Amino acid sequence: MDFVRTTPPRPVDVTAVFPGLAPLARPAIRLHPRPGSPSVGESSVGGPLLWPVEEPWPHCEASHLHVDSGFRQSPADVRLMRRRQARWHRDHDGRGGMTPEEEAIKERNAARLAERLDADPPPADCPVPMLPVAQLYLRDIPLLQPPGQADLLQVLWCPYDHDPHHKPSTALFWRSAADVVDILAAPPEPYEVNEGGYLPEPCVLAPEAITEYPNSLDLSPQTLLMVEDWSRWQAAGVDVDSSEHADCPRDFYDVHLADAPGWKVGGWPPWDRTDPNPRYCTVCDVQMVPLLTIASFEWDGGEGHSWAPYEEQAAAYAANTAGHCCGQDPSQPTKVEVGSADNMQIYVCPASPEHPHTDLIQ
């Protein structure tokens, strides 16, 4: 991890305006995934996993017959398409065609897939190899609370949506990195993935510790009334004329001061798709806590780009004013898109991380 990303200070010290929010502060770690070439010994999004060669690779055993094959592509073709888009965006040549090298890659991909299908055609509803989503070492993400001597969390998911909530099924593995001696060099991949949105681009991380406050939907009615009273913001010196939210200070709070967007560990839930929906452990009935937020975007458009790191403010502003091209959005470095540009949050039991986890699209 040889790069840094820094969240700009929030425009207002929210606890100075509302001291009652101070006890609600939660630590979080923004992961700041950015395209790179992570190794198995590094924390990453979409990178290779430190996976024991003797341990079977996880497969999704659920039914996939309902998935529309018209929206599937092989992982190799998705990666090839992304390289072409990146080249088009970089060169601005407008040609849109493939280079001879890319033509050769596409031909090899097609030939390999044909060989695999001829040799061992997959059943109509065969188990699907899961895809690496994140690998997080405790040394990089100290907010993790692994069981026993574990110091590594690995998250995988199925590359297809599943009913009834139209989201990929997820799997979590805690392990001790020192126990992995022989590493699986070439894990299996699915024949196809769902439109590419569930195939993360390999990304290195720049973890940053921040403090978060709850979304307005998580506030008590009394606190929410105070947040919606713009005179309290004025009394604290907030410049009303410079804000688009003078008529709705609740939006100002949610956009700029509450939970941070993007991939993160810990913190508060980013309620949007649903109202607050507490999750409870199926083993001990304890209320579960957020572990990992898998985000479609690192920051929102419009005023939401205030969460873009200092180091990327220029790119965020340019994309916000001029738009982006060919999938090259600086706020979507992982190329992951969950649901309708939503977030998936994974929850774990605070009493025991070995109890079954759950997840929720938000």
mmCIF file of C-alpha atoms in Angstrom:
data_model
loop_
_atom_site.group_PDB
_atom_site.id
_atom_site.type_symbol
_atom_site.label_atom_id
_atom_site.label_comp_id
_atom_site.label_asym_id
_atom_site.label_seq_id
_atom_site.Cartn_x
_atom_site.Cartn_y
_atom_site.Cartn_z
ATOM 1 C CA MET A 1 0.000 0.000 0.000
ATOM 2 C CA ASP A 2 2.118 2.822 -1.321
ATOM 3 C CA PHE A 3 -0.523 5.482 -1.956
ATOM 4 C CA VAL A 4 -2.711 7.621 0.273
ATOM 5 C CA ARG A 5 -6.259 8.921 -0.029
ATOM 6 C CA THR A 6 -7.508 11.602 2.370
ATOM 7 C CA THR A 7 -11.121 12.542 3.018
ATOM 8 C CA PRO A 8 -11.535 16.344 3.187
ATOM 9 C CA PRO A 9 -12.837 17.719 6.509
ATOM 10 C CA ARG A 10 -16.591 17.973 6.687
ATOM 11 C CA PRO A 11 -17.978 21.481 6.076
ATOM 12 C CA VAL A 12 -19.361 21.614 9.627
ATOM 13 C CA ASP A 13 -18.356 20.086 12.957
ATOM 14 C CA VAL A 14 -21.699 18.397 13.447
ATOM 15 C CA THR A 15 -21.167 17.692 17.143
ATOM 16 C CA ALA A 16 -20.581 21.410 17.755
ATOM 17 C CA VAL A 17 -24.035 22.099 16.312
ATOM 18 C CA PHE A 18 -25.665 19.045 17.885
ATOM 19 C CA PRO A 19 -23.706 17.812 20.930
ATOM 20 C CA GLY A 20 -26.227 15.018 21.344
ATOM 21 C CA LEU A 21 -24.779 13.316 18.259
ATOM 22 C CA ALA A 22 -21.367 12.807 19.880
ATOM 23 C CA PRO A 23 -22.308 9.501 21.583
ATOM 24 C CA LEU A 24 -23.504 8.187 18.207
ATOM 25 C CA ALA A 25 -20.089 8.537 16.540
ATOM 26 C CA ARG A 26 -18.747 5.279 15.090
ATOM 27 C CA PRO A 27 -15.307 4.462 13.727
ATOM 28 C CA ALA A 28 -15.098 3.375 10.115
ATOM 29 C CA ILE A 29 -12.302 2.687 7.649
ATOM 30 C CA ARG A 30 -12.734 3.866 4.077
ATOM 31 C CA LEU A 31 -10.901 1.345 1.902
ATOM 32 C CA HIS A 32 -10.376 3.617 -1.131
ATOM 33 C CA PRO A 33 -9.932 0.769 -3.659
ATOM 34 C CA ARG A 34 -8.106 1.843 -6.814
ATOM 35 C CA PRO A 35 -7.106 -0.283 -9.846
ATOM 36 C CA GLY A 36 -3.782 -2.025 -9.401
ATOM 37 C CA SER A 37 -2.039 -5.389 -9.234
ATOM 38 C CA PRO A 38 -2.414 -6.666 -5.667
ATOM 39 C CA SER A 39 -0.693 -9.850 -4.547
ATOM 40 C CA VAL A 40 -2.050 -12.609 -2.318
ATOM 41 C CA GLY A 41 -0.117 -11.035 0.549
ATOM 42 C CA GLU A 42 -1.974 -7.713 0.290
ATOM 43 C CA SER A 43 -5.387 -6.431 1.232
ATOM 44 C CA SER A 44 -7.388 -5.895 -1.932
ATOM 45 C CA VAL A 45 -10.728 -5.685 -3.692
ATOM 46 C CA GLY A 46 -11.110 -8.192 -6.507
ATOM 47 C CA GLY A 47 -7.512 -9.377 -6.120
ATOM 48 C CA PRO A 48 -6.059 -12.872 -5.700
ATOM 49 C CA LEU A 49 -6.756 -14.621 -2.411
ATOM 50 C CA LEU A 50 -4.356 -16.296 -0.024
ATOM 51 C CA TRP A 51 -6.223 -19.563 -0.463
ATOM 52 C CA PRO A 52 -4.889 -22.935 0.759
ATOM 53 C CA VAL A 53 -4.377 -25.357 -2.106
ATOM 54 C CA GLU A 54 -5.888 -28.187 -0.038
ATOM 55 C CA GLU A 55 -9.129 -26.280 0.692
ATOM 56 C CA PRO A 56 -11.940 -26.626 -1.873
ATOM 57 C CA TRP A 57 -12.812 -23.405 -3.651
ATOM 58 C CA PRO A 58 -16.321 -22.246 -2.692
ATOM 59 C CA HIS A 59 -19.116 -22.719 -5.199
ATOM 60 C CA CYS A 60 -22.655 -21.370 -5.160
ATOM 61 C CA GLU A 61 -25.023 -24.334 -5.008
ATOM 62 C CA ALA A 62 -28.218 -22.330 -5.541
ATOM 63 C CA SER A 63 -30.312 -22.470 -8.692
ATOM 64 C CA HIS A 64 -29.256 -20.172 -11.545
ATOM 65 C CA LEU A 65 -31.816 -21.229 -14.126
ATOM 66 C CA HIS A 66 -33.672 -17.928 -13.793
ATOM 67 C CA VAL A 67 -30.687 -15.845 -14.901
ATOM 68 C CA ASP A 68 -31.164 -14.401 -18.382
ATOM 69 C CA SER A 69 -28.281 -15.738 -20.484
ATOM 70 C CA GLY A 70 -28.605 -12.696 -22.747
ATOM 71 C CA PHE A 71 -26.977 -10.629 -20.024
ATOM 72 C CA ARG A 72 -24.014 -12.929 -19.421
ATOM 73 C CA GLN A 73 -20.401 -12.612 -20.540
ATOM 74 C CA SER A 74 -17.304 -14.601 -19.728
ATOM 75 C CA PRO A 75 -14.957 -12.998 -17.174
ATOM 76 C CA ALA A 76 -12.235 -12.887 -19.829
ATOM 77 C CA ASP A 77 -14.478 -10.976 -22.241
ATOM 78 C CA VAL A 78 -15.498 -8.517 -19.522
ATOM 79 C CA ARG A 79 -11.840 -7.814 -18.762
ATOM 80 C CA LEU A 80 -11.077 -7.411 -22.462
ATOM 81 C CA MET A 81 -13.965 -4.960 -22.861
ATOM 82 C CA ARG A 82 -12.695 -2.928 -19.919
ATOM 83 C CA ARG A 83 -9.197 -2.728 -21.390
ATOM 84 C CA ARG A 84 -10.651 -1.489 -24.677
ATOM 85 C CA GLN A 85 -12.737 1.135 -22.899
ATOM 86 C CA ALA A 86 -9.748 2.313 -20.879
ATOM 87 C CA ARG A 87 -7.625 2.558 -24.029
ATOM 88 C CA TRP A 88 -10.345 4.463 -25.872
ATOM 89 C CA HIS A 89 -10.692 6.877 -22.980
ATOM 90 C CA ARG A 90 -6.919 7.306 -22.660
ATOM 91 C CA ASP A 91 -6.148 7.784 -26.344
ATOM 92 C CA HIS A 92 -9.332 9.613 -27.416
ATOM 93 C CA ASP A 93 -8.790 8.129 -30.854
ATOM 94 C CA GLY A 94 -12.484 7.416 -31.405
ATOM 95 C CA ARG A 95 -11.745 4.198 -33.277
ATOM 96 C CA GLY A 96 -13.354 1.856 -30.777
ATOM 97 C CA GLY A 97 -11.832 -1.203 -32.493
ATOM 98 C CA MET A 98 -9.478 -3.789 -31.052
ATOM 99 C CA THR A 99 -5.718 -3.799 -31.333
ATOM 100 C CA PRO A 100 -4.065 -6.891 -32.855
ATOM 101 C CA GLU A 101 -3.096 -7.959 -29.333
ATOM 102 C CA GLU A 102 -6.705 -7.620 -28.154
ATOM 103 C CA GLU A 103 -7.940 -9.560 -31.196
ATOM 104 C CA ALA A 104 -5.534 -12.356 -30.291
ATOM 105 C CA ILE A 105 -6.708 -12.326 -26.662
ATOM 106 C CA LYS A 106 -10.338 -12.527 -27.741
ATOM 107 C CA GLU A 107 -9.602 -15.450 -30.050
ATOM 108 C CA ARG A 108 -7.718 -17.282 -27.296
ATOM 109 C CA ASN A 109 -10.561 -16.648 -24.837
ATOM 110 C CA ALA A 110 -13.115 -18.039 -27.290
ATOM 111 C CA ALA A 111 -10.967 -21.091 -28.072
ATOM 112 C CA ARG A 112 -10.379 -21.894 -24.401
ATOM 113 C CA LEU A 113 -14.062 -21.563 -23.602
ATOM 114 C CA ALA A 114 -14.981 -23.831 -26.530
ATOM 115 C CA GLU A 115 -12.462 -26.437 -25.367
ATOM 116 C CA ARG A 116 -13.849 -26.382 -21.835
ATOM 117 C CA LEU A 117 -17.424 -26.661 -23.046
ATOM 118 C CA ASP A 118 -16.582 -29.518 -25.444
ATOM 119 C CA ALA A 119 -14.571 -31.406 -22.854
ATOM 120 C CA ASP A 120 -16.911 -30.904 -19.907
ATOM 121 C CA PRO A 121 -20.058 -28.962 -20.759
ATOM 122 C CA PRO A 122 -21.610 -27.517 -17.614
ATOM 123 C CA PRO A 123 -25.001 -28.851 -16.556
ATOM 124 C CA ALA A 124 -27.904 -26.468 -16.965
ATOM 125 C CA ASP A 125 -27.783 -25.676 -13.272
ATOM 126 C CA CYS A 126 -24.309 -26.615 -12.083
ATOM 127 C CA PRO A 127 -22.593 -25.138 -8.993
ATOM 128 C CA VAL A 128 -20.931 -21.842 -9.897
ATOM 129 C CA PRO A 129 -17.418 -20.926 -8.686
ATOM 130 C CA MET A 130 -17.605 -17.827 -6.509
ATOM 131 C CA LEU A 131 -15.610 -14.680 -7.272
ATOM 132 C CA PRO A 132 -13.189 -12.910 -4.909
ATOM 133 C CA VAL A 133 -14.691 -9.646 -3.652
ATOM 134 C CA ALA A 134 -12.330 -8.518 -0.904
ATOM 135 C CA GLN A 135 -9.330 -9.709 1.079
ATOM 136 C CA LEU A 136 -8.628 -7.738 4.250
ATOM 137 C CA TYR A 137 -5.654 -8.236 6.562
ATOM 138 C CA LEU A 138 -6.061 -7.250 10.199
ATOM 139 C CA ARG A 139 -2.765 -5.322 10.062
ATOM 140 C CA ASP A 140 -4.346 -2.982 7.497
ATOM 141 C CA ILE A 141 -7.908 -2.940 8.858
ATOM 142 C CA PRO A 142 -7.657 -2.969 12.667
ATOM 143 C CA LEU A 143 -11.438 -2.525 13.029
ATOM 144 C CA LEU A 144 -11.874 -6.165 12.072
ATOM 145 C CA GLN A 145 -12.674 -8.425 15.013
ATOM 146 C CA PRO A 146 -11.695 -11.892 13.798
ATOM 147 C CA PRO A 147 -12.292 -15.048 15.778
ATOM 148 C CA GLY A 148 -9.421 -16.745 17.597
ATOM 149 C CA GLN A 149 -6.018 -16.286 15.970
ATOM 150 C CA ALA A 150 -7.408 -15.297 12.571
ATOM 151 C CA ASP A 151 -5.927 -12.189 10.993
ATOM 152 C CA LEU A 152 -7.440 -12.338 7.520
ATOM 153 C CA LEU A 153 -10.954 -11.936 6.146
ATOM 154 C CA GLN A 154 -11.877 -13.149 2.668
ATOM 155 C CA VAL A 155 -15.211 -12.275 1.041
ATOM 156 C CA LEU A 156 -16.549 -13.971 -2.090
ATOM 157 C CA TRP A 157 -19.852 -13.890 -3.942
ATOM 158 C CA CYS A 158 -21.787 -15.585 -6.693
ATOM 159 C CA PRO A 159 -21.706 -13.625 -9.984
ATOM 160 C CA TYR A 160 -25.498 -13.801 -10.358
ATOM 161 C CA ASP A 161 -28.484 -12.201 -8.651
ATOM 162 C CA HIS A 162 -30.573 -14.448 -6.452
ATOM 163 C CA ASP A 163 -34.244 -14.293 -5.570
ATOM 164 C CA PRO A 164 -36.098 -12.997 -3.677
ATOM 165 C CA HIS A 165 -33.985 -9.864 -3.142
ATOM 166 C CA HIS A 166 -32.074 -9.857 -6.458
ATOM 167 C CA LYS A 167 -28.568 -9.828 -5.000
ATOM 168 C CA PRO A 168 -25.558 -12.144 -5.170
ATOM 169 C CA SER A 169 -25.095 -14.679 -2.399
ATOM 170 C CA THR A 170 -21.991 -14.016 -0.278
ATOM 171 C CA ALA A 171 -19.493 -16.141 1.636
ATOM 172 C CA LEU A 172 -17.065 -15.089 4.404
ATOM 173 C CA PHE A 173 -13.891 -16.882 5.446
ATOM 174 C CA TRP A 174 -11.715 -15.989 8.441
ATOM 175 C CA ARG A 175 -8.247 -17.522 8.545
ATOM 176 C CA SER A 176 -4.749 -17.140 9.920
ATOM 177 C CA ALA A 177 -2.414 -16.097 7.124
ATOM 178 C CA ALA A 178 0.510 -17.915 8.752
ATOM 179 C CA ASP A 179 -1.333 -21.226 8.418
ATOM 180 C CA VAL A 180 -1.453 -20.985 4.607
ATOM 181 C CA VAL A 181 1.674 -22.671 3.262
ATOM 182 C CA ASP A 182 0.771 -23.880 -0.229
ATOM 183 C CA ILE A 183 -1.358 -21.354 -2.126
ATOM 184 C CA LEU A 184 -3.931 -22.176 -4.793
ATOM 185 C CA ALA A 185 -2.394 -20.600 -7.891
ATOM 186 C CA ALA A 186 -5.290 -20.812 -10.358
ATOM 187 C CA PRO A 187 -8.718 -20.804 -8.689
ATOM 188 C CA PRO A 188 -11.692 -21.758 -10.862
ATOM 189 C CA GLU A 189 -13.784 -19.048 -12.467
ATOM 190 C CA PRO A 190 -17.404 -19.126 -13.598
ATOM 191 C CA TYR A 191 -18.075 -19.647 -17.289
ATOM 192 C CA GLU A 192 -20.027 -16.417 -17.329
ATOM 193 C CA VAL A 193 -20.851 -13.485 -15.059
ATOM 194 C CA ASN A 194 -23.891 -11.279 -14.798
ATOM 195 C CA GLU A 195 -23.145 -8.309 -17.102
ATOM 196 C CA GLY A 196 -19.760 -7.684 -15.460
ATOM 197 C CA GLY A 197 -21.130 -5.664 -12.534
ATOM 198 C CA TYR A 198 -20.231 -8.487 -10.154
ATOM 199 C CA LEU A 199 -16.695 -8.923 -11.461
ATOM 200 C CA PRO A 200 -14.571 -6.537 -9.375
ATOM 201 C CA GLU A 201 -11.577 -4.932 -11.015
ATOM 202 C CA PRO A 202 -8.397 -5.896 -9.081
ATOM 203 C CA CYS A 203 -7.754 -2.975 -6.728
ATOM 204 C CA VAL A 204 -5.168 -2.075 -4.138
ATOM 205 C CA LEU A 205 -6.338 -0.241 -1.023
ATOM 206 C CA ALA A 206 -5.482 2.924 0.880
ATOM 207 C CA PRO A 207 -7.297 2.410 4.204
ATOM 208 C CA GLU A 208 -8.253 5.609 6.032
ATOM 209 C CA ALA A 209 -9.772 5.798 9.510
ATOM 210 C CA ILE A 210 -12.712 8.214 9.794
ATOM 211 C CA THR A 211 -15.572 8.942 12.187
ATOM 212 C CA GLU A 212 -19.151 8.544 11.029
ATOM 213 C CA TYR A 213 -22.545 9.682 12.250
ATOM 214 C CA PRO A 214 -25.888 7.984 11.571
ATOM 215 C CA ASN A 215 -28.046 8.597 8.567
ATOM 216 C CA SER A 216 -31.011 10.827 9.416
ATOM 217 C CA LEU A 217 -33.258 7.757 9.229
ATOM 218 C CA ASP A 218 -31.400 6.360 12.246
ATOM 219 C CA LEU A 219 -31.892 9.485 14.367
ATOM 220 C CA SER A 220 -34.464 9.747 17.131
ATOM 221 C CA PRO A 221 -37.534 11.888 16.322
ATOM 222 C CA GLN A 222 -36.318 14.568 18.748
ATOM 223 C CA THR A 223 -32.842 14.744 17.216
ATOM 224 C CA LEU A 224 -34.271 14.737 13.704
ATOM 225 C CA LEU A 225 -36.433 17.749 14.531
ATOM 226 C CA MET A 226 -33.328 19.636 15.636
ATOM 227 C CA VAL A 227 -31.423 18.627 12.479
ATOM 228 C CA GLU A 228 -34.305 19.907 10.350
ATOM 229 C CA ASP A 229 -34.252 23.309 12.109
ATOM 230 C CA TRP A 230 -32.080 25.469 9.842
ATOM 231 C CA SER A 231 -31.902 28.240 12.456
ATOM 232 C CA ARG A 232 -29.663 25.968 14.535
ATOM 233 C CA TRP A 233 -27.290 25.643 11.572
ATOM 234 C CA GLN A 234 -27.322 29.405 11.070
ATOM 235 C CA ALA A 235 -26.540 29.957 14.742
ATOM 236 C CA ALA A 236 -23.511 27.695 14.308
ATOM 237 C CA GLY A 237 -22.245 29.803 11.403
ATOM 238 C CA VAL A 238 -23.285 27.621 8.448
ATOM 239 C CA ASP A 239 -23.533 29.804 5.331
ATOM 240 C CA VAL A 240 -27.128 29.353 4.227
ATOM 241 C CA ASP A 241 -26.629 31.145 0.924
ATOM 242 C CA SER A 242 -23.880 28.753 -0.148
ATOM 243 C CA SER A 243 -25.953 25.622 0.446
ATOM 244 C CA GLU A 244 -28.495 24.058 -1.884
ATOM 245 C CA HIS A 245 -30.182 22.550 1.159
ATOM 246 C CA ALA A 246 -31.373 25.671 3.000
ATOM 247 C CA ASP A 247 -34.952 24.480 2.503
ATOM 248 C CA CYS A 248 -34.068 20.956 3.624
ATOM 249 C CA PRO A 249 -31.199 20.877 6.129
ATOM 250 C CA ARG A 250 -31.810 17.154 6.610
ATOM 251 C CA ASP A 251 -30.438 16.628 3.101
ATOM 252 C CA PHE A 252 -27.413 18.781 3.944
ATOM 253 C CA TYR A 253 -26.769 16.552 6.949
ATOM 254 C CA ASP A 254 -27.176 13.293 4.996
ATOM 255 C CA VAL A 255 -25.117 14.395 1.990
ATOM 256 C CA HIS A 256 -22.178 15.978 3.805
ATOM 257 C CA LEU A 257 -22.071 14.928 7.447
ATOM 258 C CA ALA A 258 -23.509 11.475 8.088
ATOM 259 C CA ASP A 259 -22.212 8.116 6.840
ATOM 260 C CA ALA A 260 -19.469 8.188 4.211
ATOM 261 C CA PRO A 261 -20.107 6.682 0.774
ATOM 262 C CA GLY A 262 -17.902 4.042 -0.812
ATOM 263 C CA TRP A 263 -16.298 0.772 0.242
ATOM 264 C CA LYS A 264 -15.697 0.745 3.976
ATOM 265 C CA VAL A 265 -15.413 -1.399 7.091
ATOM 266 C CA GLY A 266 -17.564 -0.582 10.128
ATOM 267 C CA GLY A 267 -19.436 2.691 10.441
ATOM 268 C CA TRP A 268 -23.143 3.276 9.964
ATOM 269 C CA PRO A 269 -25.527 1.775 7.393
ATOM 270 C CA PRO A 270 -26.055 3.877 4.238
ATOM 271 C CA TRP A 271 -29.839 3.652 4.206
ATOM 272 C CA ASP A 272 -31.246 4.571 0.829
ATOM 273 C CA ARG A 273 -32.933 1.664 -0.898
ATOM 274 C CA THR A 274 -34.654 0.624 2.341
ATOM 275 C CA ASP A 275 -35.720 2.190 5.614
ATOM 276 C CA PRO A 276 -33.692 1.146 8.674
ATOM 277 C CA ASN A 277 -33.904 -2.624 8.871
ATOM 278 C CA PRO A 278 -32.028 -4.027 11.878
ATOM 279 C CA ARG A 279 -30.518 -7.467 11.356
ATOM 280 C CA TYR A 280 -30.496 -10.031 14.168
ATOM 281 C CA CYS A 281 -28.239 -13.040 14.578
ATOM 282 C CA THR A 282 -30.029 -16.294 13.802
ATOM 283 C CA VAL A 283 -28.032 -18.070 16.526
ATOM 284 C CA CYS A 284 -28.133 -15.730 19.548
ATOM 285 C CA ASP A 285 -30.651 -13.040 18.473
ATOM 286 C CA VAL A 286 -28.145 -10.206 19.105
ATOM 287 C CA GLN A 287 -28.498 -7.184 16.821
ATOM 288 C CA MET A 288 -25.851 -7.487 14.114
ATOM 289 C CA VAL A 289 -23.381 -4.753 13.162
ATOM 290 C CA PRO A 290 -22.051 -3.597 9.786
ATOM 291 C CA LEU A 291 -18.842 -5.325 8.749
ATOM 292 C CA LEU A 292 -18.250 -4.381 5.112
ATOM 293 C CA THR A 293 -20.005 -2.020 2.722
ATOM 294 C CA ILE A 294 -19.628 -3.006 -0.940
ATOM 295 C CA ALA A 295 -20.425 0.154 -2.869
ATOM 296 C CA SER A 296 -21.291 0.824 -6.486
ATOM 297 C CA PHE A 297 -19.665 4.271 -6.228
ATOM 298 C CA GLU A 298 -17.000 5.850 -4.035
ATOM 299 C CA TRP A 299 -18.833 9.162 -3.974
ATOM 300 C CA ASP A 300 -22.088 10.495 -5.329
ATOM 301 C CA GLY A 301 -22.613 12.958 -8.129
ATOM 302 C CA GLY A 302 -23.633 16.541 -7.446
ATOM 303 C CA GLU A 303 -22.676 17.810 -4.025
ATOM 304 C CA GLY A 304 -21.776 14.265 -2.980
ATOM 305 C CA HIS A 305 -18.356 14.629 -4.573
ATOM 306 C CA SER A 306 -17.304 16.510 -1.419
ATOM 307 C CA TRP A 307 -16.440 13.032 -0.117
ATOM 308 C CA ALA A 308 -13.919 12.530 -2.932
ATOM 309 C CA PRO A 309 -10.388 12.412 -1.483
ATOM 310 C CA TYR A 310 -8.180 15.491 -1.679
ATOM 311 C CA GLU A 311 -5.998 13.636 -4.160
ATOM 312 C CA GLU A 312 -8.922 13.136 -6.569
ATOM 313 C CA GLN A 313 -10.947 16.315 -6.171
ATOM 314 C CA ALA A 314 -9.976 17.586 -9.623
ATOM 315 C CA ALA A 315 -11.066 14.345 -11.312
ATOM 316 C CA ALA A 316 -14.291 14.259 -9.285
ATOM 317 C CA TYR A 317 -15.135 17.845 -10.189
ATOM 318 C CA ALA A 318 -14.377 17.260 -13.872
ATOM 319 C CA ALA A 319 -16.561 14.144 -13.974
ATOM 320 C CA ASN A 320 -19.330 15.961 -12.123
ATOM 321 C CA THR A 321 -19.381 18.842 -14.607
ATOM 322 C CA ALA A 322 -18.542 17.072 -17.868
ATOM 323 C CA GLY A 323 -19.682 13.515 -17.244
ATOM 324 C CA HIS A 324 -17.641 10.394 -17.893
ATOM 325 C CA CYS A 325 -16.981 8.327 -20.962
ATOM 326 C CA CYS A 326 -16.904 4.634 -21.831
ATOM 327 C CA GLY A 327 -17.327 3.436 -18.271
ATOM 328 C CA GLN A 328 -14.307 5.415 -17.037
ATOM 329 C CA ASP A 329 -15.930 6.992 -13.990
ATOM 330 C CA PRO A 330 -13.365 7.987 -11.327
ATOM 331 C CA SER A 331 -15.952 7.309 -8.626
ATOM 332 C CA GLN A 332 -16.349 3.666 -9.767
ATOM 333 C CA PRO A 333 -12.803 2.255 -9.709
ATOM 334 C CA THR A 334 -13.892 -1.294 -8.835
ATOM 335 C CA LYS A 335 -16.410 -1.503 -11.742
ATOM 336 C CA VAL A 336 -18.787 -3.148 -9.267
ATOM 337 C CA GLU A 337 -22.439 -2.210 -9.559
ATOM 338 C CA VAL A 338 -24.766 -3.736 -6.977
ATOM 339 C CA GLY A 339 -28.480 -3.701 -7.750
ATOM 340 C CA SER A 340 -29.479 -0.323 -9.203
ATOM 341 C CA ALA A 341 -26.221 1.450 -8.330
ATOM 342 C CA ASP A 342 -26.817 0.606 -4.657
ATOM 343 C CA ASN A 343 -24.721 -0.703 -1.785
ATOM 344 C CA MET A 344 -24.521 -4.175 -0.314
ATOM 345 C CA GLN A 345 -23.751 -4.212 3.398
ATOM 346 C CA ILE A 346 -22.528 -7.357 5.128
ATOM 347 C CA TYR A 347 -23.483 -7.734 8.787
ATOM 348 C CA VAL A 348 -21.910 -9.942 11.455
ATOM 349 C CA CYS A 349 -22.800 -10.891 14.993
ATOM 350 C CA PRO A 350 -20.829 -8.811 17.538
ATOM 351 C CA ALA A 351 -20.991 -11.695 20.016
ATOM 352 C CA SER A 352 -19.278 -14.111 17.637
ATOM 353 C CA PRO A 353 -18.025 -13.460 14.086
ATOM 354 C CA GLU A 354 -18.310 -17.203 13.511
ATOM 355 C CA HIS A 355 -22.101 -17.003 13.677
ATOM 356 C CA PRO A 356 -23.735 -16.826 10.210
ATOM 357 C CA HIS A 357 -23.472 -13.431 8.566
ATOM 358 C CA THR A 358 -26.197 -11.717 6.606
ATOM 359 C CA ASP A 359 -26.305 -9.024 3.924
ATOM 360 C CA LEU A 360 -28.663 -6.362 2.697
ATOM 361 C CA ILE A 361 -28.979 -4.231 -0.436
ATOM 362 C CA GLN A 362 -29.334 -0.554 0.531
#
